Amino acid sequence: MSNTSPSLELSQPPLLAKELLRAAVARRPSRPGEVPRLDVRVKGFTPDARQLARYREVCGFPEDGYLPLPFPQVLATSLHLTLLNHPAFPYRLLGMVHVRNHIQQHHRLHAGARLSVHAWVEGQREARQGRELDLHTVVESDGAQVWSAVTTMLRRLPGMGERPREAGRPPSTDVAQVFANSRPANWSVPENAGRRYARASGDYNPIHLYGFTARPFGFPRAIVHGMWTVGRCVAEMGEAAEAPALTLSSEFRRPLLLPSRVIFQTAPQPEGAVAYRVMAEDGQLHLLGRLSPGASPAR
């Protein structure tokens, strides 16, 4: 059984920039290590209105008095980094890759709601390129669970395959058939998209800012945040993403370099669900996801 570390109790979400700085100077072994149970909680805070306004603007959400479906992920990101920077966590944070995200919204959240957020990590599993682990997040308001997420991260390890997401792999025939009758929308993602989202989210990871700050990490140009792409997709889906209870699943297949031109598509699925994808003009897949009405009962 994993060793259990005491939960961290915070009065406000930590500054994400501070956690990124801690990650930049941290040292972690490159070999696999045990991932113990680590918890962090923030109780009774209200999302910053200016941050929310910037998030809406950069992702394309209207001002409707509610938190956009993916926005609590922004609030949780600094908590996730706090966990991954914990001395008991065995890997260095820089170099970990966000590969999947699964969100459940049980009720729509008013923009001024007081929230409590609990995030934790425990254990890992072997994957083709290294080790995967899940960051769990639960958001409560007025004592009730209203939103939850599982954020899956990959730690690449030497000798365990190439880059994640099988970069360069064309979409499968099954995926292509799902979107065969979908009308594509062409998006131009500008060079400054990473910097604009960083101002909204607080995530100033250097891979998202400029080409010269991304190149030391193996990218020819800056790449946009994966959760910006998710947010932009959800905003584009309009009323389908405004139901009280929703489930949103996203799989990140390939980094989106800046600037880029991409193709966004949706396709109706059984039981009112919507499949969505973001694809490069040459057909390579960046993001594949599904938005479904309803959510599993809150625990």
Coordinates of N, CA, C and O in Angstrom, one line a residue, residues 87-219:
P87 N 7.5 17.0 -2.7 CA 8.7 16.2 -2.6 C 8.6 14.7 -2.7 O 9.5 14.0 -3.1
A88 N 7.4 14.2 -2.4 CA 7.1 12.7 -2.4 C 6.8 12.2 -3.8 O 6.7 11.0 -4.0
F89 N 6.5 13.2 -4.7 CA 6.2 12.8 -6.1 C 7.5 12.4 -6.8 O 8.5 13.2 -6.8
P90 N 7.6 11.3 -7.5 CA 8.9 10.8 -7.9 C 9.5 11.4 -9.2 O 10.7 11.2 -9.5
Y91 N 8.7 12.0 -10.0 CA 9.1 12.5 -11.3 C 9.2 14.0 -11.3 O 8.6 14.7 -10.6
R92 N 10.1 14.5 -12.3 CA 10.1 15.9 -12.5 C 8.9 16.3 -13.3 O 8.5 15.6 -14.3
L93 N 8.3 17.5 -12.9 CA 7.0 17.9 -13.6 C 7.3 18.2 -15.1 O 6.5 17.8 -15.9
L94 N 8.3 19.0 -15.3 CA 8.6 19.4 -16.7 C 8.9 18.1 -17.5 O 9.7 17.3 -17.1
G95 N 8.2 18.0 -18.6 CA 8.3 16.8 -19.5 C 7.2 15.8 -19.3 O 7.0 14.9 -20.1
M96 N 6.3 16.1 -18.4 CA 5.1 15.3 -18.3 C 4.1 15.8 -19.3 O 4.0 17.0 -19.6
V97 N 3.3 14.9 -19.9 CA 2.4 15.3 -21.0 C 1.0 15.0 -20.7 O 0.7 13.9 -20.2
H98 N 0.1 15.9 -21.0 CA -1.3 15.8 -20.8 C -1.9 15.0 -22.0 O -1.9 15.5 -23.1
V99 N -2.4 13.8 -21.7 CA -2.8 13.0 -22.9 C -4.3 12.8 -23.0 O -4.8 12.6 -24.1
R100 N -5.0 12.9 -21.9 CA -6.5 12.7 -21.9 C -7.1 13.6 -20.8 O -6.5 13.9 -19.8
N101 N -8.4 13.9 -21.0 CA -9.1 14.7 -20.0 C -10.6 14.2 -20.0 O -11.2 14.1 -21.1
H102 N -11.1 14.0 -18.8 CA -12.5 13.5 -18.7 C -13.2 14.4 -17.6 O -12.8 14.4 -16.5
I103 N -14.2 15.1 -18.1 CA -14.9 16.1 -17.2 C -16.4 15.7 -17.0 O -17.0 15.3 -18.0
Q104 N -16.9 15.8 -15.8 CA -18.3 15.6 -15.6 C -18.9 16.8 -14.8 O -18.3 17.2 -13.8
Q105 N -19.9 17.4 -15.4 CA -20.5 18.6 -14.8 C -21.9 18.1 -14.3 O -22.7 17.6 -15.1
H106 N -22.2 18.2 -13.0 CA -23.5 17.7 -12.5 C -24.5 18.9 -12.4 O -25.7 18.6 -12.5
H107 N -24.0 20.1 -12.3 CA -24.9 21.3 -12.3 C -24.1 22.4 -12.9 O -22.9 22.5 -12.7
R108 N -24.8 23.3 -13.6 CA -24.1 24.5 -14.0 C -23.7 25.4 -12.8 O -24.5 25.5 -11.9
L109 N -22.6 26.0 -12.9 CA -22.1 26.8 -11.8 C -22.2 28.3 -12.1 O -21.7 28.8 -13.2
H110 N -22.8 29.1 -11.2 CA -22.9 30.5 -11.4 C -21.5 31.1 -11.3 O -20.7 30.6 -10.5
A111 N -21.3 32.2 -12.0 CA -20.0 32.8 -12.1 C -19.5 33.2 -10.7 O -18.3 33.2 -10.5
G112 N -20.4 33.6 -9.8 CA -20.0 34.1 -8.5 C -20.1 33.1 -7.4 O -20.0 33.5 -6.2
A113 N -20.2 31.8 -7.8 CA -20.4 30.8 -6.8 C -19.1 30.6 -5.9 O -18.0 30.8 -6.4
R114 N -19.3 30.3 -4.6 CA -18.2 30.0 -3.8 C -17.9 28.5 -3.9 O -18.8 27.7 -3.8
L115 N -16.6 28.2 -4.2 CA -16.3 26.8 -4.6 C -15.2 26.3 -3.6 O -14.5 27.0 -3.0
S116 N -15.2 24.9 -3.4 CA -14.2 24.2 -2.8 C -13.6 23.2 -3.8 O -14.4 22.5 -4.5
V117 N -12.3 23.0 -3.8 CA -11.7 22.1 -4.8 C -10.8 21.2 -4.1 O -10.0 21.6 -3.2
H118 N -11.0 19.9 -4.4 CA -10.1 18.8 -3.8 C -9.5 18.1 -5.0 O -10.2 17.7 -5.9
A119 N -8.2 18.0 -5.0 CA -7.4 17.3 -6.0 C -6.5 16.3 -5.4 O -5.9 16.5 -4.3
W120 N -6.3 15.2 -6.0 CA -5.4 14.1 -5.5 C -4.9 13.3 -6.6 O -5.4 13.2 -7.7
V121 N -3.8 12.6 -6.3 CA -3.1 11.7 -7.2 C -2.7 10.5 -6.4 O -2.3 10.6 -5.2
E122 N -2.7 9.3 -6.9 CA -2.3 8.1 -6.3 C -2.0 7.0 -7.3 O -2.9 6.7 -8.1
G123 N -0.8 6.4 -7.3 CA -0.6 5.3 -8.2 C -0.3 5.7 -9.6 O -0.4 6.9 -10.0
Q124 N 0.0 4.7 -10.4 CA 0.3 4.9 -11.8 C 0.2 3.5 -12.5 O -0.1 2.5 -11.9
R125 N 0.3 3.6 -13.9 CA 0.2 2.3 -14.6 C 1.1 2.4 -15.8 O 1.5 3.5 -16.3
E126 N 1.5 1.3 -16.3 CA 2.5 1.2 -17.4 C 1.7 1.6 -18.7 O 0.6 1.2 -18.9
A127 N 2.4 2.4 -19.5 CA 1.9 2.7 -20.8 C 2.9 2.5 -21.9 O 4.1 2.2 -21.5
R128 N 2.6 2.6 -23.1 CA 3.5 2.3 -24.2 C 4.8 3.1 -24.2 O 5.9 2.7 -24.4
Q129 N 4.6 4.4 -23.8 CA 5.7 5.3 -23.8 C 6.3 5.6 -22.4 O 7.3 6.3 -22.3
G130 N 5.8 5.0 -21.4 CA 6.3 5.2 -20.0 C 5.3 4.9 -19.0 O 4.8 3.7 -18.9
R131 N 4.9 5.8 -18.1 CA 3.9 5.6 -17.0 C 2.8 6.7 -17.1 O 3.1 7.9 -17.3
E132 N 1.6 6.2 -17.0 CA 0.4 7.1 -16.9 C 0.0 7.2 -15.5 O 0.0 6.3 -14.7
L133 N -0.5 8.4 -15.1 CA -1.1 8.6 -13.8 C -2.3 9.6 -14.0 O -2.4 10.4 -14.9
D134 N -3.3 9.5 -13.0 CA -4.5 10.3 -13.1 C -4.5 11.3 -11.9 O -4.3 10.9 -10.8
L135 N -4.8 12.5 -12.3 CA -5.1 13.6 -11.3 C -6.6 13.7 -11.2 O -7.2 14.0 -12.2
H136 N -7.1 13.5 -10.0 CA -8.5 13.6 -9.8 C -8.9 14.9 -9.2 O -8.2 15.4 -8.3
T137 N -10.0 15.5 -9.6 CA -10.4 16.8 -9.1 C -11.9 16.7 -8.8 O -12.7 16.2 -9.7
V138 N -12.3 17.2 -7.7 CA -13.8 17.4 -7.4 C -14.0 18.8 -6.9 O -13.2 19.3 -6.1
V139 N -15.0 19.4 -7.5 CA -15.4 20.8 -7.1 C -16.8 20.7 -6.4 O -17.7 20.1 -7.0
E140 N -16.9 21.4 -5.3 CA -18.1 21.4 -4.5 C -18.6 22.9 -4.4 O -17.8 23.8 -4.4
S141 N -19.9 23.0 -4.3 CA -20.5 24.3 -4.0 C -21.7 24.1 -3.1 O -22.5 23.2 -3.4
D142 N -21.8 24.8 -2.1 CA -22.9 24.7 -1.1 C -22.9 23.2 -0.6 O -24.0 22.7 -0.3
G143 N -21.8 22.6 -0.4 CA -21.7 21.3 0.1 C -22.0 20.1 -0.8 O -22.0 19.0 -0.4
A144 N -22.3 20.5 -2.1 CA -22.7 19.4 -3.0 C -21.6 19.4 -4.1 O -21.1 20.4 -4.6
Q145 N -21.3 18.1 -4.6 CA -20.4 18.0 -5.7 C -21.1 18.4 -7.0 O -22.1 18.0 -7.3
V146 N -20.4 19.4 -7.7 CA -21.0 19.9 -8.9 C -20.2 19.7 -10.2 O -20.7 19.8 -11.3
W147 N -18.9 19.3 -10.0 CA -18.0 19.2 -11.2 C -16.9 18.2 -10.8 O -16.4 18.3 -9.6
S148 N -16.5 17.4 -11.7 CA -15.3 16.5 -11.4 C -14.5 16.3 -12.7 O -15.1 16.4 -13.8
A149 N -13.3 15.9 -12.5 CA -12.5 15.6 -13.7 C -11.4 14.6 -13.4 O -11.0 14.5 -12.2
V150 N -11.0 13.9 -14.4 CA -9.8 13.0 -14.3 C -8.8 13.5 -15.4 O -9.2 13.5 -16.6
T151 N -7.7 14.0 -15.0 CA -6.7 14.5 -15.9 C -5.5 13.5 -16.0 O -4.9 13.2 -15.0
T152 N -5.4 12.9 -17.2 CA -4.4 11.8 -17.3 C -3.1 12.4 -17.9 O -3.1 13.0 -19.0
M153 N -2.0 12.1 -17.2 CA -0.7 12.6 -17.6 C 0.2 11.4 -17.9 O 0.1 10.3 -17.3
L154 N 1.2 11.6 -18.8 CA 2.1 10.6 -19.2 C 3.5 11.1 -18.8 O 3.9 12.2 -19.1
R155 N 4.3 10.2 -18.2 CA 5.7 10.5 -18.0 C 6.5 9.5 -18.9 O 6.5 8.3 -18.7
R156 N 7.1 10.1 -19.9 CA 7.9 9.3 -20.8 C 9.1 8.8 -20.1 O 9.8 9.6 -19.4
L157 N 9.5 7.6 -20.4 CA 10.7 7.0 -19.8 C 11.6 6.4 -20.9 O 11.1 5.9 -21.9
P158 N 12.9 6.5 -20.7 CA 13.8 6.0 -21.7 C 13.6 4.5 -22.1 O 13.3 3.7 -21.2
G159 N 13.6 4.3 -23.4 CA 13.5 2.9 -23.9 C 12.1 2.4 -23.9 O 11.9 1.2 -24.2
M160 N 11.1 3.3 -23.8 CA 9.7 2.9 -23.8 C 8.9 3.5 -24.9 O 7.8 4.0 -24.7
G161 N 9.5 3.6 -26.1 CA 8.7 4.1 -27.3 C 9.0 5.5 -27.6 O 9.8 6.2 -26.9
E162 N 8.4 6.0 -28.7 CA 8.7 7.3 -29.2 C 7.7 8.3 -28.5 O 7.0 8.0 -27.5
R163 N 7.6 9.5 -29.1 CA 6.7 10.5 -28.6 C 5.3 10.1 -28.5 O 4.8 9.2 -29.3
P164 N 4.5 10.6 -27.5 CA 3.1 10.1 -27.3 C 2.3 10.6 -28.5 O 2.7 11.4 -29.3
R165 N 1.0 10.1 -28.5 CA 0.0 10.6 -29.4 C 0.2 10.1 -30.8 O -0.5 10.4 -31.7
E166 N 1.3 9.2 -31.0 CA 1.6 8.7 -32.3 C 1.5 9.8 -33.4 O 0.8 9.7 -34.3
A167 N 2.4 10.8 -33.2 CA 2.4 11.9 -34.1 C 2.6 11.5 -35.5 O 3.4 10.6 -35.8
G168 N 1.9 12.0 -36.4 CA 2.0 11.7 -37.8 C 1.0 10.6 -38.2 O 0.8 10.4 -39.4
R169 N 0.4 9.9 -37.3 CA -0.5 8.9 -37.6 C -1.8 9.5 -38.2 O -2.4 10.3 -37.6
P170 N -2.3 9.0 -39.4 CA -3.5 9.6 -39.9 C -4.7 9.1 -39.1 O -4.6 8.0 -38.4
P171 N -5.9 9.8 -39.1 CA -7.0 9.3 -38.4 C -7.4 7.9 -38.9 O -7.3 7.6 -40.1
S172 N -8.0 7.1 -38.0 CA -8.4 5.8 -38.4 C -9.6 5.8 -39.3 O -10.3 6.9 -39.4
T173 N -9.9 4.7 -40.0 CA -11.0 4.7 -40.9 C -12.3 4.9 -40.2 O -13.2 5.6 -40.6
D174 N -12.4 4.3 -38.9 CA -13.6 4.5 -38.1 C -13.9 5.9 -37.8 O -15.0 6.4 -37.8
V175 N -12.8 6.6 -37.4 CA -12.9 8.1 -37.0 C -13.4 8.9 -38.3 O -14.2 9.7 -38.2
A176 N -12.7 8.6 -39.4 CA -13.1 9.3 -40.6 C -14.5 9.1 -41.0 O -15.2 10.0 -41.4
Q177 N -15.1 7.9 -40.8 CA -16.5 7.6 -41.1 C -17.4 8.4 -40.2 O -18.5 8.9 -40.6
V178 N -17.0 8.6 -38.9 CA -17.9 9.3 -38.0 C -18.1 10.7 -38.5 O -19.2 11.3 -38.4
F179 N -17.1 11.3 -39.1 CA -17.1 12.7 -39.5 C -17.3 12.9 -41.0 O -17.2 14.0 -41.5
A180 N -17.7 11.8 -41.7 CA -17.8 11.8 -43.1 C -18.8 12.8 -43.6 O -18.6 13.5 -44.7
N181 N -19.9 13.1 -42.9 CA -20.9 14.0 -43.4 C -20.9 15.3 -42.6 O -21.8 16.1 -42.7
S182 N -19.8 15.6 -41.9 CA -19.7 16.8 -41.1 C -19.1 17.9 -42.0 O -18.2 17.7 -42.7
R183 N -19.8 19.1 -41.8 CA -19.3 20.3 -42.5 C -18.1 20.8 -41.8 O -18.2 21.2 -40.6
P184 N -16.9 20.9 -42.4 CA -15.7 21.4 -41.6 C -15.8 23.0 -41.5 O -16.3 23.7 -42.3
A185 N -15.2 23.4 -40.3 CA -15.0 24.8 -40.1 C -13.5 25.1 -40.0 O -12.8 24.3 -39.3
N186 N -13.0 26.0 -40.8 CA -11.6 26.3 -40.8 C -11.2 27.4 -39.7 O -11.9 28.4 -39.7
W187 N -10.2 27.1 -38.9 CA -9.8 28.0 -37.9 C -8.4 28.4 -38.2 O -7.5 27.6 -38.6
S188 N -8.1 29.7 -38.0 CA -6.7 30.2 -38.0 C -6.3 30.4 -36.5 O -6.9 31.2 -35.8
V189 N -5.3 29.7 -36.0 CA -4.9 29.8 -34.7 C -3.6 30.7 -34.7 O -2.6 30.3 -35.2
P190 N -3.7 31.9 -34.2 CA -2.6 32.9 -34.3 C -1.3 32.5 -33.5 O -1.4 31.7 -32.5
E191 N -0.2 33.1 -33.8 CA 1.0 32.9 -33.1 C 1.0 33.2 -31.7 O 1.7 32.6 -30.8
N192 N 0.1 34.2 -31.3 CA 0.1 34.6 -29.9 C -1.0 33.9 -29.1 O -1.3 34.3 -27.9
A193 N -1.6 32.8 -29.6 CA -2.7 32.1 -28.9 C -2.2 31.6 -27.6 O -2.9 31.6 -26.6
G194 N -1.0 31.0 -27.5 CA -0.4 30.5 -26.3 C -0.3 31.6 -25.2 O -0.6 31.3 -24.0
R195 N 0.2 32.7 -25.6 CA 0.4 33.8 -24.7 C -0.9 34.4 -24.2 O -1.0 34.7 -23.0
R196 N -1.9 34.4 -25.0 CA -3.2 34.9 -24.6 C -3.9 34.0 -23.7 O -4.4 34.4 -22.6
Y197 N -3.7 32.7 -23.9 CA -4.3 31.7 -23.0 C -3.6 31.7 -21.7 O -4.1 31.5 -20.6
A198 N -2.3 31.9 -21.7 CA -1.5 32.0 -20.5 C -1.9 33.1 -19.6 O -2.0 32.9 -18.4
R199 N -2.3 34.2 -20.2 CA -2.8 35.4 -19.4 C -4.1 35.0 -18.8 O -4.5 35.5 -17.7
A200 N -4.9 34.2 -19.4 CA -6.2 33.8 -18.9 C -6.1 32.7 -17.9 O -6.9 32.6 -16.9
S201 N -5.2 31.8 -18.1 CA -5.1 30.6 -17.2 C -4.0 30.7 -16.2 O -4.1 29.9 -15.2
G202 N -3.0 31.5 -16.4 CA -1.9 31.6 -15.5 C -0.8 30.5 -15.9 O 0.2 30.5 -15.2
D203 N -1.0 29.8 -16.9 CA -0.1 28.7 -17.3 C 0.9 29.3 -18.3 O 0.7 29.2 -19.5
Y204 N 2.1 29.7 -17.7 CA 3.1 30.3 -18.5 C 4.2 29.3 -18.8 O 5.4 29.6 -18.9
N205 N 3.9 28.0 -19.0 CA 4.8 27.0 -19.5 C 5.5 27.5 -20.7 O 4.9 27.9 -21.7
P206 N 6.9 27.5 -20.8 CA 7.6 28.1 -21.9 C 7.3 27.4 -23.3 O 7.5 28.1 -24.3
I207 N 6.8 26.2 -23.3 CA 6.5 25.6 -24.5 C 5.3 26.2 -25.3 O 5.1 26.0 -26.5
H208 N 4.6 27.1 -24.5 CA 3.4 27.7 -25.1 C 3.6 29.2 -25.5 O 2.7 29.8 -26.0
L209 N 4.8 29.7 -25.3 CA 4.9 31.2 -25.4 C 5.6 31.6 -26.6 O 5.0 32.4 -27.4
Y210 N 6.8 31.2 -26.9 CA 7.5 31.6 -28.1 C 8.3 30.4 -28.7 O 8.6 29.5 -28.0
G211 N 8.7 30.6 -29.9 CA 9.4 29.5 -30.6 C 10.8 29.3 -29.8 O 11.1 28.1 -29.6
F212 N 11.4 30.4 -29.4 CA 12.7 30.2 -28.8 C 12.6 29.6 -27.4 O 13.6 29.0 -26.9
T213 N 11.5 29.8 -26.7 CA 11.3 29.1 -25.4 C 10.8 27.7 -25.5 O 10.9 26.9 -24.6
A214 N 10.2 27.3 -26.7 CA 9.7 26.0 -26.9 C 10.8 25.0 -27.4 O 10.8 23.8 -27.2
R215 N 11.8 25.6 -28.2 CA 12.8 24.7 -28.9 C 13.6 23.9 -27.9 O 13.9 22.7 -28.2
P216 N 14.0 24.4 -26.7 CA 14.8 23.6 -25.8 C 14.0 22.3 -25.4 O 14.6 21.4 -24.9
F217 N 12.7 22.3 -25.5 CA 11.9 21.2 -25.1 C 11.5 20.3 -26.3 O 10.6 19.4 -26.2
G218 N 12.1 20.5 -27.5 CA 11.9 19.7 -28.6 C 10.9 20.1 -29.6 O 10.6 19.3 -30.5
F219 N 10.3 21.3 -29.5 CA 9.3 21.7 -30.4 C 9.9 22.8 -31.3 O 10.6 23.7 -30.9

